[in-house]
Amino acid sequence: MCGIIGYSGSENAAERIVSGLKSLEYRGYDSAGIAAFEENKVRIIKTVGRVSALEHRIDECGGIRSGCGIGHTRWATHGAPNDINSHPQVSGRVVLVHNGIIENYHELKTELISQGVSFVSETDTEVAAAVIDSEYNKAGDPLKAILAAMPKLTGSYAFGILFKDVPGVIYSVKKGSPLIVGVTDNGGFISSDTSAILRYTKKYISLENGEIAVIKGASTEVYNSRGESVKKEILTAKWDAAAAEKGGYSHFMLKEIHEEPEAVKKTLGIRNRHGYIDFEDDGITVEQLKNINFLRIVACGTAMHAGLYAKYAIEKMARIPVIVEVASEFRYSDPILSDKDTVLIISQSGETADSLEALRIAKSKGARTIAVVNVIASSIAREADNVIYTYAGPEISVASTKAYTVQVATLCAFAFELAYSKGRLTEQDLMYYSKIILHDLCEAIEKVISDEERIRGIAQELYDNENVFFIGRSLDCALVQEASLKLKEISYIHSEAYAAGELKHGTISLITNGTPVISLATVPEIYEKTMSNIVEVVTRGGKAFVVCGSDFPDNSAILYRYELPEIDRMFMGLVGITAMQLFAYYMSVLRGNDVDKPRNLAKSVTVE
Ligand code: M6R
């Protein structure tokens, strides 16, 4: 949460920083700021609101002419979103932007106040700046000051730092929060992720915890936590600038839904080397899979919902018990794990703090960890024993769509491979399912996307409701959790998802005249049961909307029915989720919301 960026070089720093902040805005957008050297003096402009408000303020102030500066877009943790609490924060000669949380800021602040240091904001960041400044006063050298400050700061951070009396140079250090250094011929960048620098360069260095980068124009030096110079490999980002732009769509979310078929093909096509998808290139062999007799899946939010789908697929196909847990609960549950266990972590960003900590706990207990991650070289990807990358490309919209679809498709392929290792599927079966994923699934998703106008029509009927319920059974019950999350996240409509059979145990009392209830029905074996629940709801005044297979029985109780394209039933629910994503998208648009940046949320939750 929060995005940081910096540039030092011969080109216009402010332009690069503002452009980078626009790409980083998905990480937090309640205030923004910039600090830059102008004629060897640091000039700071910051404001509550979006990056566009900062851009406007910079113009009002006559622009910034500088070749070196740092910028920040904030998701407030300590102190309300206002001009004073926004970054950069200043203490003495130190000017600093921060992504993360300084957990011991209160003790540090008390100590510094007793030494005569004064503070103007409520932020933990100002305290970090003061700690570094106090060390700078003692050491007289920026690098030594940062090295001395690091052990004093508990928590997570990626800092971009200017020292007022060292013009043209950016110092940067990370612990627990993502940070990369972009490399170009005319200068260097720091950034929370590669998307913010793709317009200028695809070359970057990934910093490890405790490493400090010193960027002075095109020269970048990296030091370890002992202050020794280290040589870093220059990596090349796989994504290009166009992938991180809207490309003619009105919102990133819509663009990203449209990218789902391509993302599935890209992710699993390269793993389809023998006529079926396997994970040998990811270091996961059939022999290893054979030894898995129980699986724990840990993730947050939508990624956790992908885990619920995986549980269904793995238990059905491989007959291996699976537990799915929310990472924030798992990490404090003293999980019972040993070296015989495998823990699967799912994360689009690879930086979610709870999921990362869950991974570390699982490893510390000896369990083998496999991560399904979208962002290359992210923290989770680097720390897991095995990583299965999804190649969905950058997902900018806060609401996750294509990442979920690709995670589910990948995890289903994983379930089939697991079933094969257990002798429950043949090579022929693997070929059959691989074709379904790479061809039928992508085609079915495309069909749903081409139905966009119809789905918009349903949203038109429902967008002014304040409560919407979703129900489903079996796999559909897992899926409606995601449909409901998507809707509430971006439309701000109160929405709940229930196991259809549970309604009678309490929830049905919420159904009043005209309450929309959306049922997902893709599992034929339990169609009749779902239908009974729909009739019960309608009898109590509910309005029944059904998303179903074409073989779902008809009934006068159903007000509106949307039939999904025919496909193997393992995947029909996934196709149904694309329809639900489009539904949530149009509900949000029709309510006039900021679809890609819903209130209070940030894309990458790098704090607890
Ligand atoms: O990056 P991750 O997949 O680890 O993120 C997990 C959740 O924060 C994320 O899926 C969140 O729930 C989405 N905003 C939902 O659309």
Coordinates of C-alpha atoms and ligand atoms in Angstrom, one line a residue:
M1 CA 0.0 0.0 0.0
C2 CA 1.3 3.4 -0.9
G3 CA 3.4 3.8 -4.0
I4 CA 6.9 5.4 -4.1
I5 CA 8.9 6.6 -7.1
G6 CA 12.0 8.7 -7.7
Y7 CA 14.2 9.8 -10.6
S8 CA 17.7 11.2 -10.8
G9 CA 19.1 12.0 -14.2
S10 CA 19.3 14.5 -17.1
E11 CA 15.6 14.4 -18.0
N12 CA 12.6 16.1 -16.4
A13 CA 12.1 14.4 -13.0
A14 CA 8.7 15.9 -12.2
E15 CA 7.2 14.6 -15.4
R16 CA 8.6 11.1 -14.8
I17 CA 7.5 11.1 -11.1
V18 CA 3.9 12.3 -11.9
S19 CA 3.6 9.7 -14.7
G20 CA 4.9 7.0 -12.3
L21 CA 2.6 8.0 -9.6
K22 CA -0.4 7.7 -12.0
S23 CA 0.6 4.0 -12.5
L24 CA 1.2 3.5 -8.8
E25 CA -2.1 5.1 -7.8
Y26 CA -3.7 1.6 -7.5
R27 CA -1.6 1.2 -4.4
G28 CA -3.3 4.0 -2.6
Y29 CA -4.9 7.3 -3.6
D30 CA -5.9 9.5 -0.7
S31 CA -3.0 12.0 -1.0
A32 CA 0.1 12.5 -3.1
G33 CA 3.3 14.5 -3.0
I34 CA 6.6 15.3 -4.7
A35 CA 10.0 16.6 -3.5
A36 CA 12.6 17.7 -6.0
F37 CA 15.9 19.6 -6.1
E38 CA 15.6 22.9 -7.8
E39 CA 18.7 25.0 -7.9
N40 CA 20.2 22.7 -5.2
K41 CA 17.2 23.4 -2.8
V42 CA 14.5 20.9 -2.1
R43 CA 11.0 22.0 -3.1
I44 CA 8.0 20.1 -1.8
I45 CA 4.5 20.1 -3.2
K46 CA 1.8 17.8 -1.7
T47 CA -1.9 17.6 -1.4
V48 CA -4.8 15.5 -0.2
G49 CA -6.6 13.7 -3.0
R50 CA -5.6 11.9 -6.2
V51 CA -2.4 12.3 -8.3
S52 CA -4.4 14.5 -10.7
A53 CA -4.9 16.9 -7.8
L54 CA -1.1 16.9 -7.2
E55 CA -0.5 17.5 -10.9
H56 CA -2.9 20.5 -10.8
R57 CA -1.2 21.9 -7.7
I58 CA 2.3 21.6 -9.4
D59 CA 0.9 23.5 -12.4
E60 CA -0.6 26.2 -10.1
C61 CA 2.8 26.5 -8.4
G62 CA 4.4 27.2 -11.8
G63 CA 5.8 23.7 -12.4
I64 CA 9.0 22.0 -11.2
R65 CA 12.3 22.2 -13.1
S66 CA 14.4 19.5 -11.7
G67 CA 16.5 16.4 -12.6
C68 CA 16.1 14.7 -9.3
G69 CA 13.1 14.0 -7.0
I70 CA 10.9 11.6 -5.2
G71 CA 7.1 11.1 -5.2
H72 CA 4.4 9.3 -3.2
T73 CA 0.8 8.2 -3.5
R74 CA -0.7 7.4 -0.1
W75 CA -3.0 4.8 1.5
A76 CA -3.2 6.3 5.0
T77 CA -2.2 4.1 7.9
H78 CA -1.1 6.6 10.6
G79 CA -2.9 9.9 10.5
A80 CA -5.8 11.0 8.5
P81 CA -5.5 11.7 4.8
N82 CA -4.6 15.5 4.8
D83 CA -1.9 17.7 3.4
I84 CA 0.2 17.6 6.6
N85 CA 0.2 13.8 6.8
S86 CA 0.9 13.2 3.1
H87 CA 4.4 12.4 2.0
P88 CA 7.2 13.5 1.5
Q89 CA 7.8 13.9 5.2
V90 CA 10.7 16.1 6.4
S91 CA 12.9 16.0 9.5
G92 CA 16.0 18.2 9.6
R93 CA 18.0 17.6 6.5
V94 CA 16.0 14.4 5.5
V95 CA 13.1 14.3 3.1
L96 CA 11.5 11.0 2.8
V97 CA 8.7 9.0 1.1
H98 CA 7.6 5.6 2.6
N99 CA 5.6 2.5 1.7
G100 CA 5.1 0.3 4.8
I101 CA 4.6 0.7 8.5
I102 CA 7.1 1.6 11.3
E103 CA 5.7 -0.4 14.1
N104 CA 7.8 1.0 16.9
Y105 CA 7.2 4.7 15.8
H106 CA 5.6 5.6 19.1
E107 CA 8.6 4.6 21.3
L108 CA 11.0 6.2 18.8
K109 CA 8.9 9.4 18.7
T110 CA 8.8 9.7 22.5
E111 CA 12.6 9.2 22.7
L112 CA 13.2 11.8 19.9
I113 CA 10.9 14.3 21.5
S114 CA 12.8 13.9 24.8
Q115 CA 15.9 14.8 22.8
G116 CA 14.3 18.0 21.5
V117 CA 13.1 16.9 18.1
S118 CA 9.7 18.3 17.1
F119 CA 7.0 16.7 14.8
V120 CA 4.3 18.2 12.7
S121 CA 2.4 15.2 11.4
E122 CA 0.8 12.1 12.9
T123 CA 2.7 9.8 10.7
D124 CA 5.2 7.0 11.4
T125 CA 7.1 8.2 8.4
E126 CA 8.1 11.5 9.9
V127 CA 9.5 9.5 12.8
A128 CA 11.6 7.4 10.4
A129 CA 12.8 10.6 8.8
A130 CA 13.8 11.9 12.2
V131 CA 15.7 8.7 13.1
I132 CA 17.7 9.0 9.9
D133 CA 18.3 12.7 10.4
S134 CA 19.5 12.1 13.9
E135 CA 22.0 9.5 12.6
Y136 CA 23.0 11.8 9.8
N137 CA 23.8 14.5 12.4
K138 CA 26.1 12.0 14.1
A139 CA 27.7 10.2 11.1
G140 CA 27.8 13.1 8.6
D141 CA 27.4 10.6 5.8
P142 CA 24.0 9.6 4.2
L143 CA 24.9 5.9 3.7
K144 CA 26.2 5.6 7.3
A145 CA 23.1 7.3 8.6
I146 CA 20.8 4.9 6.8
L147 CA 22.8 1.9 8.0
A148 CA 22.7 3.1 11.6
A149 CA 19.0 3.9 11.4
M150 CA 17.9 0.5 9.9
P151 CA 18.3 -1.6 13.1
K152 CA 16.3 1.0 15.0
L153 CA 13.2 0.7 12.8
T154 CA 10.8 -2.2 13.4
G155 CA 8.2 -3.0 10.7
S156 CA 8.3 -2.8 7.0
Y157 CA 9.5 -0.1 4.7
A158 CA 10.6 1.0 1.3
F159 CA 12.0 4.5 1.5
G160 CA 13.0 7.1 -1.1
I161 CA 15.2 9.6 0.6
L162 CA 16.7 13.0 -0.3
F163 CA 19.3 14.6 1.9
K164 CA 18.9 18.4 1.5
D165 CA 22.6 19.0 1.3
V166 CA 23.3 16.2 -1.2
P167 CA 21.6 17.5 -4.3
G168 CA 20.9 15.2 -7.3
V169 CA 21.1 12.0 -5.3
I170 CA 18.4 9.6 -4.2
Y171 CA 19.0 7.1 -1.4
S172 CA 16.6 4.2 -1.2
V173 CA 16.3 1.2 1.1
K174 CA 13.8 -1.6 1.6
K175 CA 12.8 -4.1 4.3
G176 CA 9.6 -6.1 3.7
S177 CA 8.0 -3.7 1.1
P178 CA 8.7 -3.9 -2.6
L179 CA 11.2 -1.7 -4.3
I180 CA 13.0 -1.8 -7.6
V181 CA 15.6 0.4 -9.3
G182 CA 15.0 1.2 -12.9
V183 CA 18.0 1.6 -15.1
T184 CA 18.3 3.9 -18.2
D185 CA 21.2 5.6 -20.1
N186 CA 20.1 9.1 -18.9
G187 CA 19.3 8.3 -15.3
G188 CA 17.9 6.0 -12.6
F189 CA 14.5 5.4 -11.0
I190 CA 13.3 3.9 -7.8
S191 CA 9.8 2.5 -7.8
S192 CA 7.4 0.3 -5.9
D193 CA 6.9 -1.7 -9.1
T194 CA 7.9 -1.9 -12.7
S195 CA 4.6 -0.7 -14.1
A196 CA 5.5 2.9 -13.1
I197 CA 8.7 3.0 -15.1
L198 CA 7.8 0.9 -18.2
R199 CA 7.3 4.0 -20.3
Y200 CA 11.0 4.8 -19.8
T201 CA 12.7 1.5 -19.3
K202 CA 12.2 -2.3 -19.0
K203 CA 15.6 -2.7 -17.3
Y204 CA 15.5 -2.9 -13.5
I205 CA 17.3 -4.2 -10.4
S206 CA 15.3 -6.0 -7.7
L207 CA 16.5 -5.0 -4.2
E208 CA 16.7 -7.5 -1.4
N209 CA 15.7 -6.6 2.2
G210 CA 18.4 -4.5 3.8
E211 CA 19.9 -3.3 0.5
I212 CA 20.5 0.3 -0.1
A213 CA 20.5 1.9 -3.6
V214 CA 22.3 5.2 -4.2
I215 CA 21.2 6.7 -7.5
K216 CA 23.0 9.7 -9.0
G217 CA 22.0 10.2 -12.6
A218 CA 22.8 7.1 -14.7
S219 CA 25.0 5.7 -12.0
T220 CA 23.5 3.3 -9.4
E221 CA 25.4 1.7 -6.5
V222 CA 23.9 -0.9 -4.3
Y223 CA 25.1 -1.7 -0.8
N224 CA 24.2 -4.5 1.6
S225 CA 23.3 -4.0 5.3
R226 CA 27.0 -4.0 6.2
G227 CA 27.6 -1.1 3.8
E228 CA 29.6 -3.3 1.4
S229 CA 29.1 -2.6 -2.3
V230 CA 27.1 -5.5 -4.1
K231 CA 26.8 -6.3 -7.7
K232 CA 23.2 -6.7 -8.9
E233 CA 21.8 -8.5 -11.9
I234 CA 19.9 -6.2 -14.3
L235 CA 16.6 -7.9 -15.1
T236 CA 14.2 -7.2 -18.0
A237 CA 10.5 -6.6 -17.3
K238 CA 8.3 -9.0 -19.3
W239 CA 5.5 -6.5 -19.5
D240 CA 5.5 -3.5 -21.9
A241 CA 4.1 0.0 -21.3
A242 CA 0.9 -0.8 -23.3
A243 CA 0.0 -3.6 -20.9
A244 CA -0.2 -1.1 -18.1
E245 CA -2.4 1.3 -20.0
K246 CA -6.1 1.3 -20.7
G247 CA -5.8 0.7 -24.4
G248 CA -9.1 2.4 -25.3
Y249 CA -11.2 0.8 -22.6
S250 CA -13.1 3.2 -20.2
H251 CA -11.6 1.4 -17.2
F252 CA -8.8 -1.0 -16.4
M253 CA -11.3 -3.5 -14.9
L254 CA -13.1 -3.8 -18.2
K255 CA -9.9 -4.2 -20.1
E256 CA -8.7 -6.8 -17.7
I257 CA -11.9 -8.8 -18.0
H258 CA -11.4 -8.7 -21.8
E259 CA -7.9 -10.0 -21.4
E260 CA -8.9 -13.2 -19.5
P261 CA -8.9 -15.7 -22.5
E262 CA -5.5 -14.4 -23.6
A263 CA -4.1 -14.6 -20.1
V264 CA -5.2 -18.2 -19.7
K265 CA -3.7 -19.2 -23.0
K266 CA -0.4 -17.4 -22.2
T267 CA -0.1 -18.9 -18.7
L268 CA -1.0 -22.5 -19.6
G269 CA 0.0 -22.7 -23.3
I270 CA 3.7 -22.6 -22.4
R271 CA 3.1 -25.5 -19.9
N272 CA 1.4 -27.6 -22.6
R273 CA 4.5 -29.2 -23.9
H274 CA 3.5 -32.9 -24.3
G275 CA 0.0 -32.4 -25.4
Y276 CA -1.1 -31.7 -21.8
I277 CA -0.3 -29.1 -19.2
D278 CA 2.2 -30.1 -16.5
F279 CA 4.4 -28.2 -14.0
E280 CA 7.8 -29.8 -14.6
D281 CA 9.3 -26.5 -15.8
D282 CA 8.2 -25.0 -12.4
G283 CA 10.2 -27.8 -10.7
I284 CA 7.1 -29.7 -9.7
T285 CA 7.3 -33.3 -10.8
V286 CA 4.7 -36.1 -10.9
E287 CA 6.9 -38.0 -8.4
Q288 CA 6.7 -35.0 -5.9
L289 CA 3.0 -34.7 -6.4
K290 CA 2.5 -38.4 -5.7
N291 CA 3.6 -37.7 -2.1
I292 CA 1.0 -35.0 -1.4
N293 CA -1.8 -36.5 0.7
F294 CA -3.2 -33.3 2.2
L295 CA -3.0 -29.7 1.1
R296 CA -3.4 -26.4 2.8
I297 CA -4.2 -23.4 0.7
V298 CA -3.6 -19.9 2.2
A299 CA -4.4 -16.6 0.6
C300 CA -6.5 -13.4 1.0
G301 CA -9.6 -12.0 -0.7
T302 CA -10.1 -13.0 -4.3
A303 CA -7.0 -15.1 -4.3
M304 CA -8.5 -17.1 -1.4
H305 CA -11.7 -17.5 -3.4
A306 CA -9.5 -19.0 -6.2
G307 CA -8.3 -21.4 -3.5
L308 CA -12.0 -22.4 -2.7
Y309 CA -12.3 -23.4 -6.4
A310 CA -9.1 -25.3 -6.2
K311 CA -10.3 -27.2 -3.2
Y312 CA -13.3 -28.3 -5.1
A313 CA -11.2 -29.4 -8.1
I314 CA -8.5 -31.1 -6.1
E315 CA -10.9 -33.0 -3.8
K316 CA -13.1 -34.1 -6.8
M317 CA -10.3 -35.1 -9.1
A318 CA -7.4 -36.2 -6.9
R319 CA -9.4 -37.2 -3.8
I320 CA -7.0 -35.3 -1.5
P321 CA -8.4 -33.4 1.4
V322 CA -7.8 -29.6 1.1
I323 CA -8.2 -26.9 3.7
V324 CA -8.5 -23.3 2.5
E325 CA -7.6 -20.6 5.0
V326 CA -7.5 -16.8 5.1
A327 CA -3.8 -15.8 5.6
S328 CA -4.5 -13.2 8.3
E329 CA -6.1 -16.0 10.4
F330 CA -3.7 -18.7 9.4
R331 CA -0.7 -16.7 10.6
Y332 CA -2.0 -16.4 14.2
S333 CA -3.5 -19.9 14.4
D334 CA -0.3 -21.7 15.4
P335 CA -0.9 -24.0 12.4
I336 CA -0.1 -27.7 12.9
L337 CA 2.4 -28.4 10.1
S338 CA 5.4 -30.6 9.5
D339 CA 7.9 -31.5 6.8
K340 CA 5.3 -33.9 5.4
D341 CA 2.9 -31.1 4.5
T342 CA 2.5 -28.9 1.5
V343 CA 1.1 -25.3 1.7
L344 CA 0.0 -23.6 -1.4
I345 CA 0.0 -19.7 -1.3
I346 CA -2.0 -17.8 -3.9
S347 CA -1.3 -14.1 -4.6
Q348 CA -1.6 -11.9 -7.6
S349 CA 0.8 -9.3 -6.3
G350 CA 3.1 -11.6 -4.4
E351 CA 3.5 -8.9 -1.8
T352 CA 0.4 -9.3 0.4
A353 CA 1.7 -9.0 3.9
D354 CA -0.5 -11.7 5.5
S355 CA 0.1 -14.2 2.7
L356 CA 3.9 -13.5 2.8
E357 CA 4.0 -14.1 6.6
A358 CA 1.8 -17.2 6.2
L359 CA 4.4 -18.5 3.7
R360 CA 7.2 -17.8 6.2
I361 CA 5.4 -19.6 9.0
A362 CA 4.7 -22.6 6.8
K363 CA 8.4 -22.7 5.8
S364 CA 9.6 -22.3 9.4
K365 CA 7.6 -25.4 10.3
G366 CA 9.3 -27.4 7.6
A367 CA 6.4 -27.5 5.2
R368 CA 7.0 -27.4 1.5
T369 CA 5.6 -24.2 -0.1
I370 CA 4.3 -23.7 -3.6
A371 CA 3.2 -20.2 -4.6
V372 CA 0.9 -19.2 -7.5
V373 CA 1.9 -15.7 -8.2
N374 CA 1.5 -13.1 -11.0
V375 CA 4.2 -10.6 -10.3
I376 CA 7.7 -11.9 -11.3
A377 CA 10.3 -11.7 -8.6
S378 CA 7.9 -10.5 -6.0
S379 CA 8.5 -11.4 -2.4
I380 CA 6.3 -14.5 -2.2
A381 CA 7.7 -15.7 -5.5
R382 CA 11.2 -15.3 -4.3
E383 CA 10.7 -17.0 -0.9
A384 CA 8.5 -20.0 -1.9
D385 CA 10.1 -23.4 -2.6
N386 CA 8.3 -23.6 -5.9
V387 CA 6.6 -20.9 -7.8
I388 CA 4.0 -21.3 -10.5
Y389 CA 3.8 -18.0 -12.3
T390 CA 0.6 -16.8 -13.9
Y391 CA 1.2 -14.6 -16.9
A392 CA -1.9 -12.4 -16.7
G393 CA 0.1 -9.3 -17.2
P394 CA -0.2 -6.3 -14.9
E395 CA -3.6 -6.1 -13.1
I396 CA -4.2 -2.4 -12.3
S397 CA -7.8 -2.3 -11.3
V398 CA -8.1 -2.8 -7.5
A399 CA -10.8 -5.4 -8.2
S400 CA -9.1 -8.5 -9.2
T401 CA -10.6 -10.2 -12.3
K402 CA -8.2 -11.7 -14.8
A403 CA -5.8 -12.7 -12.1
Y404 CA -8.6 -14.8 -10.5
T405 CA -9.6 -16.5 -13.7
V406 CA -6.0 -17.4 -14.5
Q407 CA -5.4 -18.6 -10.9
V408 CA -8.4 -20.9 -11.1
A409 CA -7.5 -22.2 -14.6
T410 CA -4.0 -22.9 -13.3
L411 CA -5.1 -24.5 -10.1
C412 CA -7.5 -26.8 -12.0
A413 CA -4.6 -27.9 -14.3
F414 CA -2.7 -28.5 -11.1
A415 CA -5.6 -30.6 -9.7
F416 CA -5.6 -32.7 -12.9
E417 CA -1.8 -33.3 -12.6
L418 CA -2.2 -34.2 -9.0
A419 CA -5.0 -36.7 -9.9
Y420 CA -2.7 -38.1 -12.6
S421 CA 0.1 -38.6 -10.1
K422 CA -2.4 -40.5 -7.9
G423 CA -3.4 -42.7 -10.9
R424 CA -6.9 -41.2 -10.9
L425 CA -6.5 -39.7 -14.4
T426 CA -4.7 -41.1 -17.5
E427 CA -2.5 -39.2 -19.9
Q428 CA -5.5 -39.2 -22.3
D429 CA -7.6 -37.5 -19.6
L430 CA -4.9 -34.9 -19.1
M431 CA -5.0 -34.2 -22.8
Y432 CA -8.7 -33.9 -22.7
Y433 CA -8.7 -31.4 -19.9
S434 CA -5.8 -29.4 -21.3
K435 CA -7.8 -28.9 -24.5
I436 CA -10.8 -27.8 -22.5
I437 CA -8.7 -25.2 -20.6
L438 CA -6.8 -23.9 -23.6
H439 CA -9.6 -24.0 -26.1
D440 CA -13.2 -24.5 -24.7
L441 CA -12.7 -22.4 -21.6
C442 CA -11.2 -19.4 -23.5
E443 CA -14.0 -19.7 -26.1
A444 CA -16.7 -19.8 -23.5
I445 CA -15.3 -16.7 -21.7
E446 CA -15.2 -14.9 -25.0
K447 CA -18.8 -15.7 -25.6
V448 CA -19.8 -14.3 -22.2
I449 CA -17.7 -11.2 -22.9
S450 CA -19.5 -10.8 -26.2
D451 CA -22.8 -10.8 -24.2
E452 CA -21.7 -7.6 -22.3
E453 CA -24.7 -5.5 -23.4
R454 CA -27.1 -8.1 -22.1
I455 CA -25.3 -8.2 -18.8
R456 CA -25.3 -4.4 -18.7
G457 CA -29.1 -4.7 -19.2
I458 CA -29.4 -6.8 -16.0
A459 CA -27.3 -4.3 -14.1
Q460 CA -29.6 -1.6 -15.3
E461 CA -32.5 -3.4 -13.7
L462 CA -30.7 -3.8 -10.4
Y463 CA -28.3 -1.0 -9.8
D464 CA -30.4 1.1 -7.5
N465 CA -30.9 -1.7 -5.0
E466 CA -29.1 -1.4 -1.6
N467 CA -29.1 -5.2 -0.9
V468 CA -28.3 -8.1 -3.2
F469 CA -27.9 -11.7 -2.2
F470 CA -26.2 -14.5 -4.0
I471 CA -26.8 -18.2 -3.4
G472 CA -25.3 -21.4 -4.7
R473 CA -24.6 -25.0 -3.7
S474 CA -21.4 -27.1 -3.9
L475 CA -18.9 -25.4 -6.3
D476 CA -21.4 -22.6 -7.0
C477 CA -21.5 -21.8 -3.3
A478 CA -17.7 -21.2 -3.4
L479 CA -18.1 -19.1 -6.5
V480 CA -20.9 -16.8 -5.3
Q481 CA -18.5 -15.7 -2.5
E482 CA -16.4 -14.1 -5.2
A483 CA -19.4 -12.7 -7.1
S484 CA -20.5 -11.0 -3.9
L485 CA -17.1 -9.6 -3.0
K486 CA -16.7 -8.2 -6.5
L487 CA -20.1 -6.5 -6.3
K488 CA -19.7 -5.0 -2.9
E489 CA -16.1 -3.9 -3.5
I490 CA -16.8 -1.7 -6.4
S491 CA -20.6 -0.9 -6.2
Y492 CA -20.8 -0.3 -2.4
I493 CA -24.0 -2.3 -2.5
H494 CA -24.5 -4.4 0.6
S495 CA -24.2 -8.0 -0.6
E496 CA -23.9 -11.4 1.0
A497 CA -23.3 -14.8 -0.4
Y498 CA -24.9 -17.9 1.2
A499 CA -25.0 -21.6 0.8
A500 CA -28.5 -22.0 -0.7
G501 CA -29.3 -24.8 1.7
E502 CA -28.4 -22.6 4.7
L503 CA -31.0 -20.0 4.0
K504 CA -33.7 -21.7 6.1
H505 CA -31.3 -21.7 9.1
G506 CA -31.6 -18.0 9.6
T507 CA -30.7 -15.9 6.5
I508 CA -34.0 -16.1 4.8
S509 CA -35.4 -13.6 7.3
L510 CA -33.5 -11.0 5.4
I511 CA -35.5 -11.5 2.2
T512 CA -38.2 -8.8 1.9
N513 CA -40.4 -7.7 -1.0
G514 CA -38.3 -7.1 -4.1
T515 CA -34.9 -8.2 -2.7
P516 CA -32.8 -9.4 -5.6
V517 CA -31.4 -12.9 -5.1
I518 CA -28.9 -14.1 -7.7
S519 CA -28.4 -17.9 -7.9
L520 CA -25.5 -19.6 -9.6
A521 CA -26.5 -23.1 -10.8
T522 CA -23.9 -25.1 -12.8
V523 CA -23.8 -28.4 -11.0
P524 CA -26.6 -30.6 -12.5
E525 CA -26.6 -33.2 -9.6
I526 CA -28.1 -30.6 -7.3
Y527 CA -30.2 -28.5 -9.6
E528 CA -33.4 -29.6 -8.0
K529 CA -32.2 -28.6 -4.5
T530 CA -31.1 -25.1 -5.8
M531 CA -34.5 -24.7 -7.5
S532 CA -36.3 -25.5 -4.2
N533 CA -34.3 -22.7 -2.6
I534 CA -35.1 -20.3 -5.4
V535 CA -38.9 -21.0 -5.0
E536 CA -38.6 -20.5 -1.2
V537 CA -37.0 -17.1 -1.7
V538 CA -39.6 -16.0 -4.3
T539 CA -42.4 -17.1 -2.0
R540 CA -41.1 -14.6 0.5
G541 CA -41.1 -11.7 -2.0
G542 CA -37.5 -12.1 -3.4
K543 CA -36.8 -11.5 -7.1
A544 CA -34.9 -14.5 -8.6
F545 CA -32.1 -14.0 -11.1
V546 CA -30.4 -17.2 -12.2
V547 CA -27.0 -17.7 -13.9
C548 CA -27.0 -21.3 -15.0
G549 CA -26.4 -24.1 -17.4
S550 CA -28.9 -24.4 -20.3
D551 CA -30.1 -27.7 -18.7
F552 CA -31.3 -25.9 -15.5
P553 CA -35.0 -26.5 -15.3
D554 CA -37.4 -23.6 -16.1
N555 CA -39.7 -22.3 -13.4
S556 CA -42.1 -19.4 -13.3
A557 CA -40.5 -18.3 -10.0
I558 CA -37.4 -17.2 -12.1
L559 CA -37.7 -13.5 -13.1
Y560 CA -34.5 -13.5 -15.3
R561 CA -32.2 -16.3 -16.5
Y562 CA -28.8 -16.0 -18.0
E563 CA -27.6 -19.2 -19.6
L564 CA -23.9 -19.9 -19.7
P565 CA -22.2 -21.4 -22.8
E566 CA -21.9 -25.2 -22.6
I567 CA -18.6 -26.5 -21.3
D568 CA -17.3 -29.3 -19.1
R569 CA -18.9 -28.7 -15.7
M570 CA -15.6 -28.3 -14.0
F571 CA -15.3 -24.9 -15.7
M572 CA -18.9 -23.6 -16.2
G573 CA -18.8 -21.9 -12.8
L574 CA -15.6 -20.1 -13.8
V575 CA -17.2 -18.8 -16.9
G576 CA -20.1 -17.7 -14.7
I577 CA -17.7 -15.6 -12.7
T578 CA -16.7 -13.7 -15.8
A579 CA -20.4 -12.8 -16.2
M580 CA -20.6 -11.8 -12.5
Q581 CA -17.5 -9.6 -12.9
L582 CA -19.1 -7.8 -15.8
F583 CA -22.3 -7.5 -13.8
A584 CA -20.4 -5.9 -10.9
Y585 CA -18.5 -3.7 -13.3
Y586 CA -21.7 -2.2 -14.8
M587 CA -23.4 -1.9 -11.4
S588 CA -20.5 0.2 -10.3
V589 CA -20.5 2.3 -13.6
L590 CA -24.2 2.9 -13.3
R591 CA -23.8 4.1 -9.8
G592 CA -21.2 6.6 -10.9
N593 CA -18.4 5.1 -8.8
D594 CA -14.7 5.2 -9.4
V595 CA -14.6 1.6 -10.7
D596 CA -10.8 1.1 -10.7
K597 CA -10.1 2.8 -7.4
P598 CA -12.9 2.0 -5.0
R599 CA -13.0 3.9 -1.8
N600 CA -10.8 2.8 1.2
L601 CA -9.1 0.1 -0.8
A602 CA -5.6 -0.4 -2.2
K603 CA -4.5 -3.0 -4.7
S604 CA -1.5 -4.4 -2.9
V605 CA -2.1 -4.9 0.8
T606 CA 1.5 -4.8 2.1
V607 CA 0.5 -4.0 5.7
E608 CA -1.3 -6.1 8.2
Ligands
M6R1 O1 -2.2 -9.6 -4.4 P1 -3.0 -10.7 -3.7 O2 -3.7 -11.6 -4.7 O3 -2.3 -11.4 -2.6 O4 -4.2 -9.8 -3.1 C1 -5.2 -10.5 -2.3 C2 -6.4 -9.6 -2.0 O5 -6.0 -8.4 -1.4 C3 -7.1 -9.3 -3.3 O6 -7.5 -10.4 -4.0 C4 -8.4 -8.4 -3.1 O7 -9.3 -9.2 -2.4 C5 -8.9 -7.9 -4.4 N1 -9.0 -6.5 -4.3 C6 -10.3 -8.3 -4.6 O8 -10.8 -7.9 -5.8

